[in-house]
Amino acid sequence: ENGITRPKGYKVSFHYNSRVEDMHFGKTHPMKPWRLTLTKHLVLGYGLHYAMDTYEAVAAGKDQVRAFHDPDYVDFLAQVSPQTFADLCAMPRFAKYCPPKHENDTIDLGPFNLSTSAGADCPVFDGMSTYLFLYTGATLAATHQLTTQQTDIAVNWSGGLHHAHRGEASGFCYINDIVLSILDMLRYFPRVLYIDIDVHHGDGVEEAFQRQPRVMTLSYHRYGPYDETGHKFFPGTGDITDTGLKGTVGEHFALNVPIPSGIDDRQYKFLFEAVTGRAIEAFNPSAIVLQCGADSLGGDRLGQFNINIKQHGECVSFVKRTRLPLLILGGGGYTARNVARAWCHETALATDNVLPDAIPLDIVPRPEAFQNRAHGNGLLYPPFQRLHNNECKDADLEGMVKKIDT
Ligand code: ZLM
Ligand code: CA
Ligand code: ZN
């Protein structure tokens, strides 16, 4: 009736729990779980749930999270809330992780890079434990569907939190669901390729597998010298010369594609297809994890690229054409309406559906979110041309591909 069909010859599973939507990192904090509400509205509004097996996610267990994370950190995350934070910090078991205080600190840092201060990247907020263990549970359920061959493509838009370290939160990420997923996959698949199109470097995943030749990590990200304010684009790692831990068996199993600001669709397509194609050919993965951070889109509140939704989606299609078991995750994305557009479009690509471009405003509960005076209510309407000055020169990009190939 709505024209949505199940894909022929393969299966897609979709993992989600609406309880993640009510979370607030803080009033003006850029990370808005509400973007997941908008994504769900579009996916359901277009009827894409008819094309997939949908699963309500359950919270991950502490034992599952300990497969990568430090046990003290896991216990802290499981108990922390704005109400319990001070008391937990005072416990000797956790106090030893608190950094010494400095006079002119604007942010009161607690243990594990967590804080109740408003300006923190990783604030402690109401319902935080629930949120963390749910997005992790969704990724682990998606992974289970793949490793038990019950599905071919598994999707969790609430996952993809690539910066979290073993014993420390970083860059809006607390539990590294990607690392946990890949650790599970390694029990079934000989080699796993991780691809990261978030505008930020996938440092947490790269670091976790720096000594593991069975995992290749490949991140595309904004990278460059210090800006006017004396800062590097977060997290400041992922240089082209960073190819894994030197002198270990993991050397050469990390790839980084550092990109100047303003890259356009044509240039991104060239880079992505050349480098990803070569990586797949050389590494011969048995499964792929694709982190689809939507902050690489033009017009993102934190991003600095000029990629349109169509090209972002073409990265998903390119990876899907390998026909390898594929885990599709979310990640960053700070202009909510565009995040929802991109991830809905990519859900359609995963299920081989072509959506009418006019967003069905009568079906989405918040039509005003997708009505824009300048751009209308198109799903793929390309509204982001040249928002950032394009600092990418074709010759430099070609040089990069050659350098990475060696
Ligand atoms: N200050 N509020 C991407 C993670 C990016 C580190 C500079 C904090 C912000 C940002 C927080 C409400 C992913 C850094 C920033 C201000 C030290 C980053 C709270 C605005 C706000 O208004 C804000 C008061 C906040 C944070 C901007 N933080 C922008 N960029 C990065 C982290 C995560 O997309 O890759 C995956 C989900 N942090 O640049 C500072 C150096 C903390
Ligand atoms: Ca990236
Ligand atoms: Zn990001």
XYZ file of C-alpha atoms and ligand atoms in Angstrom:
450
model
C 0.000 0.000 0.000
C 2.809 2.408 0.884
C 5.060 0.665 -1.628
C 7.554 -0.515 0.991
C 8.798 -4.062 0.373
C 11.115 -6.450 2.211
C 14.503 -6.826 0.506
C 14.867 -9.801 -1.820
C 17.321 -12.519 -0.845
C 18.518 -11.055 2.437
C 17.264 -9.800 5.808
C 17.593 -6.564 7.745
C 17.047 -6.252 11.507
C 16.384 -2.968 13.320
C 17.214 -2.489 17.004
C 15.816 0.326 19.096
C 14.232 1.290 22.389
C 12.262 4.539 22.585
C 13.352 5.071 26.193
C 16.621 6.597 24.912
C 14.641 9.518 23.476
C 13.757 11.262 26.723
C 17.356 11.844 27.734
C 18.874 15.320 27.964
C 22.633 15.865 28.196
C 21.911 19.448 29.255
C 20.087 22.503 27.958
C 22.434 23.571 25.173
C 24.570 20.443 24.940
C 24.894 19.555 21.236
C 24.101 15.838 21.691
C 20.324 15.491 21.465
C 18.850 11.990 21.767
C 15.687 13.651 20.421
C 17.240 13.261 16.921
C 16.488 9.555 17.415
C 12.809 10.398 17.937
C 12.787 12.281 14.637
C 14.562 9.381 12.910
C 11.991 6.934 14.262
C 9.148 9.195 13.083
C 10.530 9.202 9.537
C 11.287 5.464 9.466
C 7.766 4.625 10.692
C 6.139 7.409 8.666
C 7.548 5.969 5.452
C 6.608 2.440 6.588
C 10.159 1.078 6.549
C 9.423 -1.126 9.572
C 7.514 -3.398 7.156
C 10.831 -4.103 5.411
C 12.747 -5.268 8.502
C 12.565 -7.436 11.597
C 12.261 -4.920 14.441
C 13.511 -5.636 17.943
C 12.950 -3.675 21.136
C 16.361 -3.352 22.756
C 16.980 -4.450 26.341
C 19.719 -3.036 28.543
C 23.174 -4.616 28.290
C 24.420 -6.369 31.428
C 27.387 -5.061 33.423
C 29.251 -8.294 32.652
C 28.827 -7.664 28.925
C 30.190 -4.128 29.260
C 33.188 -5.430 31.261
C 34.333 -7.328 28.167
C 36.077 -4.062 27.243
C 35.616 -1.524 30.030
C 37.341 -1.242 33.415
C 35.234 -2.899 36.173
C 35.365 0.185 38.445
C 34.226 2.401 35.575
C 31.360 0.015 34.757
C 30.161 -0.016 38.374
C 30.329 3.770 38.483
C 28.307 4.115 35.245
C 25.710 1.638 36.517
C 25.073 3.674 39.691
C 25.682 7.271 38.671
C 23.039 10.024 38.490
C 23.122 13.733 39.351
C 21.828 12.691 42.799
C 24.408 9.966 43.508
C 27.431 11.618 41.826
C 28.917 13.412 44.878
C 28.521 10.429 47.196
C 30.028 8.031 44.670
C 32.997 10.377 44.106
C 33.636 10.395 47.858
C 33.874 6.606 48.040
C 37.553 5.548 48.312
C 37.035 3.074 45.495
C 36.204 5.906 43.071
C 37.922 8.885 44.747
C 41.269 7.607 43.506
C 40.115 8.315 39.928
C 39.272 11.985 40.655
C 41.779 14.422 39.134
C 43.299 17.083 41.441
C 41.382 20.387 41.394
C 42.832 23.575 39.916
C 41.899 27.145 40.946
C 40.765 28.363 37.534
C 38.908 25.254 36.307
C 35.587 26.158 34.721
C 34.450 22.548 34.779
C 34.464 20.424 37.941
C 35.811 17.120 36.663
C 34.960 13.981 38.597
C 36.354 10.514 37.977
C 36.456 8.940 34.488
C 36.215 12.358 32.751
C 32.625 12.685 34.029
C 31.191 15.899 35.427
C 27.973 17.500 36.649
C 29.060 20.907 35.283
C 26.913 22.264 32.450
C 29.777 22.866 30.018
C 31.208 19.357 30.142
C 31.473 17.126 27.070
C 30.437 14.118 29.186
C 27.937 15.370 31.746
C 26.167 13.240 34.316
C 22.434 13.581 33.631
C 19.146 12.064 34.788
C 18.506 8.651 33.318
C 22.094 8.425 32.059
C 22.687 4.816 33.169
C 19.487 3.703 31.489
C 20.503 5.462 28.283
C 24.043 4.017 28.205
C 23.115 0.417 28.883
C 20.213 0.617 26.388
C 22.174 1.869 23.399
C 24.800 -0.752 24.228
C 22.138 -3.452 24.545
C 20.781 -2.503 21.131
C 24.219 -2.819 19.510
C 24.878 -6.170 21.197
C 21.491 -7.543 20.112
C 22.171 -6.362 16.572
C 25.571 -8.066 16.715
C 23.992 -11.288 17.991
C 21.615 -11.349 15.010
C 24.630 -11.131 12.693
C 26.887 -13.639 14.436
C 24.076 -16.224 14.589
C 23.283 -15.597 10.917
C 19.705 -14.622 11.682
C 20.173 -11.439 9.678
C 22.425 -9.973 6.991
C 22.298 -6.297 7.921
C 21.598 -5.084 11.472
C 20.871 -1.435 12.273
C 21.120 0.536 15.541
C 20.929 4.308 15.091
C 21.328 4.881 18.851
C 24.803 3.275 18.848
C 28.174 4.171 17.354
C 29.782 5.953 20.309
C 33.347 5.692 19.079
C 35.342 7.892 21.520
C 34.819 5.995 24.814
C 38.000 4.513 26.282
C 38.456 1.462 28.529
C 38.245 3.470 31.750
C 37.126 6.917 30.622
C 34.297 8.745 28.908
C 35.238 11.045 26.028
C 33.474 13.262 23.491
C 29.833 12.510 24.418
C 30.653 8.749 24.516
C 30.587 6.696 27.740
C 30.331 3.048 26.714
C 32.078 2.022 23.504
C 29.374 -0.184 22.029
C 31.404 -0.542 18.815
C 34.377 -2.152 20.572
C 32.040 -4.485 22.486
C 30.372 -5.489 19.229
C 33.639 -6.180 17.408
C 34.905 -8.246 20.369
C 31.780 -10.420 20.015
C 32.213 -10.640 16.246
C 35.806 -11.863 16.607
C 34.437 -15.074 18.150
C 32.693 -15.881 14.858
C 34.380 -13.905 12.076
C 38.104 -14.212 11.234
C 38.465 -10.542 10.215
C 36.310 -7.470 10.940
C 36.603 -4.182 9.052
C 35.484 -1.055 10.928
C 34.613 1.996 8.792
C 33.832 5.372 10.392
C 32.308 8.274 8.393
C 31.587 10.445 11.443
C 33.360 13.824 11.012
C 35.419 13.004 14.131
C 38.270 10.486 14.338
C 37.165 7.053 15.645
C 39.972 7.087 18.219
C 38.427 4.804 20.865
C 37.884 1.950 18.428
C 41.295 2.363 16.815
C 43.015 2.374 20.223
C 41.151 -0.717 21.455
C 42.323 -2.785 18.487
C 45.762 -1.287 17.943
C 47.432 -4.659 18.639
C 44.781 -6.766 16.847
C 45.555 -7.713 13.214
C 42.100 -9.308 12.857
C 40.463 -5.871 13.058
C 41.168 -3.134 10.556
C 39.921 0.334 11.532
C 39.375 2.987 8.859
C 38.248 6.499 9.813
C 37.466 9.501 7.621
C 37.548 12.720 9.628
C 38.194 16.432 9.818
C 41.820 16.930 10.797
C 44.204 19.816 10.635
C 46.607 22.116 12.401
C 45.616 24.350 15.323
C 42.815 26.834 14.557
C 42.583 30.530 15.522
C 41.521 29.607 19.060
C 44.583 27.403 19.566
C 42.551 24.163 19.431
C 42.656 21.163 17.147
C 39.451 19.674 15.787
C 38.391 17.050 18.343
C 39.963 14.656 19.280
C 43.104 15.838 17.486
C 44.322 12.350 16.495
C 44.098 10.373 13.236
C 46.976 11.692 11.166
C 47.624 9.944 7.848
C 50.885 8.572 9.299
C 48.907 6.834 12.080
C 48.582 3.275 10.759
C 48.494 1.312 14.012
C 50.880 0.581 16.857
C 54.428 0.443 15.493
C 56.373 -2.695 16.271
C 53.284 -4.807 17.041
C 51.303 -7.263 14.930
C 48.599 -4.574 14.815
C 50.783 -2.233 12.764
C 49.257 -1.441 9.334
C 45.755 -2.439 10.498
C 44.630 1.122 11.204
C 43.929 3.533 8.368
C 43.235 7.234 8.741
C 41.973 9.670 6.146
C 42.473 13.185 7.592
C 40.427 15.742 5.645
C 40.500 19.569 5.577
C 37.220 21.480 6.051
C 34.636 21.980 3.321
C 35.075 18.729 1.359
C 32.322 18.347 -1.256
C 30.373 15.310 -2.498
C 32.562 14.605 -5.506
C 35.780 14.731 -3.495
C 34.374 12.645 -0.644
C 33.104 10.020 -3.072
C 36.532 9.831 -4.685
C 38.324 9.418 -1.331
C 35.792 7.038 0.216
C 35.547 4.683 -2.741
C 39.261 4.638 -3.513
C 40.422 4.001 0.064
C 37.545 1.757 1.224
C 37.772 -0.273 -1.990
C 41.503 -0.811 -1.488
C 41.042 -1.680 2.200
C 38.418 -4.325 1.412
C 40.581 -5.774 -1.344
C 43.706 -5.931 0.825
C 42.142 -6.988 4.153
C 39.425 -9.321 2.801
C 37.078 -8.826 5.794
C 34.507 -11.428 6.908
C 32.171 -8.766 8.331
C 31.924 -4.969 8.374
C 30.883 -2.461 11.035
C 29.910 0.934 9.564
C 29.622 3.942 11.892
C 27.418 6.458 10.047
C 27.933 9.626 12.124
C 25.789 12.276 10.438
C 27.942 15.191 11.597
C 29.873 14.801 8.330
C 26.837 16.342 6.572
C 26.963 19.965 5.465
C 25.093 22.264 7.826
C 25.922 20.230 10.925
C 26.239 22.254 14.142
C 29.673 20.768 14.921
C 30.846 19.403 11.574
C 32.864 21.207 8.903
C 32.177 19.185 5.753
C 29.811 19.994 2.853
C 28.538 16.451 2.188
C 24.914 16.022 1.124
C 22.631 13.230 2.332
C 22.787 11.521 -1.064
C 26.581 11.093 -0.910
C 26.500 10.094 2.781
C 24.062 7.360 1.742
C 26.258 6.308 -1.177
C 28.902 5.311 1.370
C 26.362 2.906 2.891
C 25.428 1.528 -0.551
C 29.086 1.080 -1.475
C 29.745 -0.972 1.678
C 26.489 -2.923 1.279
C 27.508 -4.054 -2.209
C 30.202 -6.264 -0.638
C 27.284 -8.433 0.610
C 29.230 -9.124 3.793
C 27.463 -9.312 7.178
C 27.014 -5.632 8.028
C 26.368 -3.755 11.254
C 25.142 -0.193 10.654
C 25.452 2.212 13.592
C 24.732 5.898 14.215
C 27.153 8.199 16.005
C 27.455 11.985 15.870
C 24.981 14.309 14.163
C 23.987 17.643 15.642
C 21.465 19.202 13.269
C 18.621 16.909 14.243
C 16.343 17.217 11.196
C 19.228 16.343 8.860
C 20.377 13.437 11.039
C 16.855 12.003 10.830
C 16.707 12.518 7.052
C 20.070 10.829 6.500
C 19.440 7.831 8.751
C 15.936 7.274 7.360
C 17.336 7.407 3.819
C 20.059 4.951 4.821
C 17.491 2.591 6.385
C 15.756 2.654 2.990
C 19.041 1.911 1.188
C 19.726 -0.986 3.579
C 16.333 -2.506 2.743
C 16.513 -1.741 -1.018
C 13.595 0.677 -0.916
C 13.315 3.924 -2.854
C 11.370 6.550 -0.920
C 9.279 9.344 -2.405
C 11.247 12.494 -1.725
C 8.362 14.418 -0.186
C 8.405 13.637 3.516
C 4.917 12.358 4.483
C 4.149 15.288 6.764
C 0.725 13.897 7.612
C 2.324 10.832 9.178
C 5.195 12.341 11.186
C 4.043 13.653 14.581
C 6.279 16.715 14.328
C 5.860 17.967 10.731
C 7.236 21.384 11.645
C 10.632 19.734 12.170
C 10.800 18.902 8.472
C 9.217 21.999 6.991
C 11.754 24.509 5.937
C 10.955 27.709 4.123
C 14.119 27.591 2.060
C 14.315 23.897 1.262
C 10.786 22.499 1.520
C 10.057 19.074 2.936
C 12.278 16.994 0.680
C 14.062 13.993 2.180
C 17.219 14.371 0.091
C 16.876 17.988 -0.900
C 20.454 19.201 -1.141
C 20.402 22.255 1.083
C 24.065 22.309 1.978
C 26.293 23.763 -0.676
C 29.486 25.598 0.264
C 28.661 26.348 3.854
C 32.297 25.866 4.729
C 35.042 27.137 2.523
C 36.385 24.153 0.593
C 40.016 23.757 1.670
C 40.426 20.440 -0.208
C 42.538 20.362 -3.344
C 42.008 17.430 -5.710
C 45.746 16.893 -6.117
C 46.201 16.610 -2.332
C 43.374 14.083 -2.061
C 44.899 12.017 -4.869
C 48.236 12.199 -3.090
C 46.594 10.934 0.089
C 45.072 7.905 -1.630
C 48.508 6.994 -3.045
C 50.144 7.419 0.349
C 47.545 5.267 2.130
C 47.866 2.578 -0.539
C 51.479 1.852 0.407
N 34.609 21.992 25.859
N 27.423 22.627 26.271
C 31.984 14.410 19.125
C 32.523 14.965 20.422
C 33.096 16.362 20.289
C 36.930 19.530 23.862
C 36.130 21.927 23.911
C 33.216 21.956 26.276
C 31.676 20.576 21.937
C 30.680 21.267 22.723
C 29.030 20.921 26.025
C 26.395 23.234 27.109
C 31.059 12.272 18.072
C 36.192 19.311 22.544
C 34.663 21.953 24.399
C 32.423 23.192 25.875
C 36.785 20.843 25.995
C 33.274 19.225 21.370
C 28.052 21.555 26.745
C 29.096 23.038 22.974
C 28.741 22.546 24.252
O 27.124 24.160 24.635
C 27.720 23.175 25.047
C 26.953 24.373 27.934
C 29.382 21.414 24.742
C 30.353 20.771 23.973
C 30.054 22.398 22.234
N 32.531 19.636 22.400
C 31.917 20.713 20.586
N 32.938 19.858 20.264
C 34.341 18.190 21.448
C 33.761 16.791 21.550
C 31.312 13.082 19.338
O 30.246 12.977 17.181
O 32.264 11.985 17.378
C 30.421 10.908 18.397
C 29.131 10.954 19.089
N 35.184 18.438 22.592
O 36.488 19.903 21.533
C 36.854 20.765 24.504
C 38.108 20.314 23.917
C 35.334 20.867 26.463
Ca 35.401 9.349 11.316
Zn 31.336 13.141 15.496
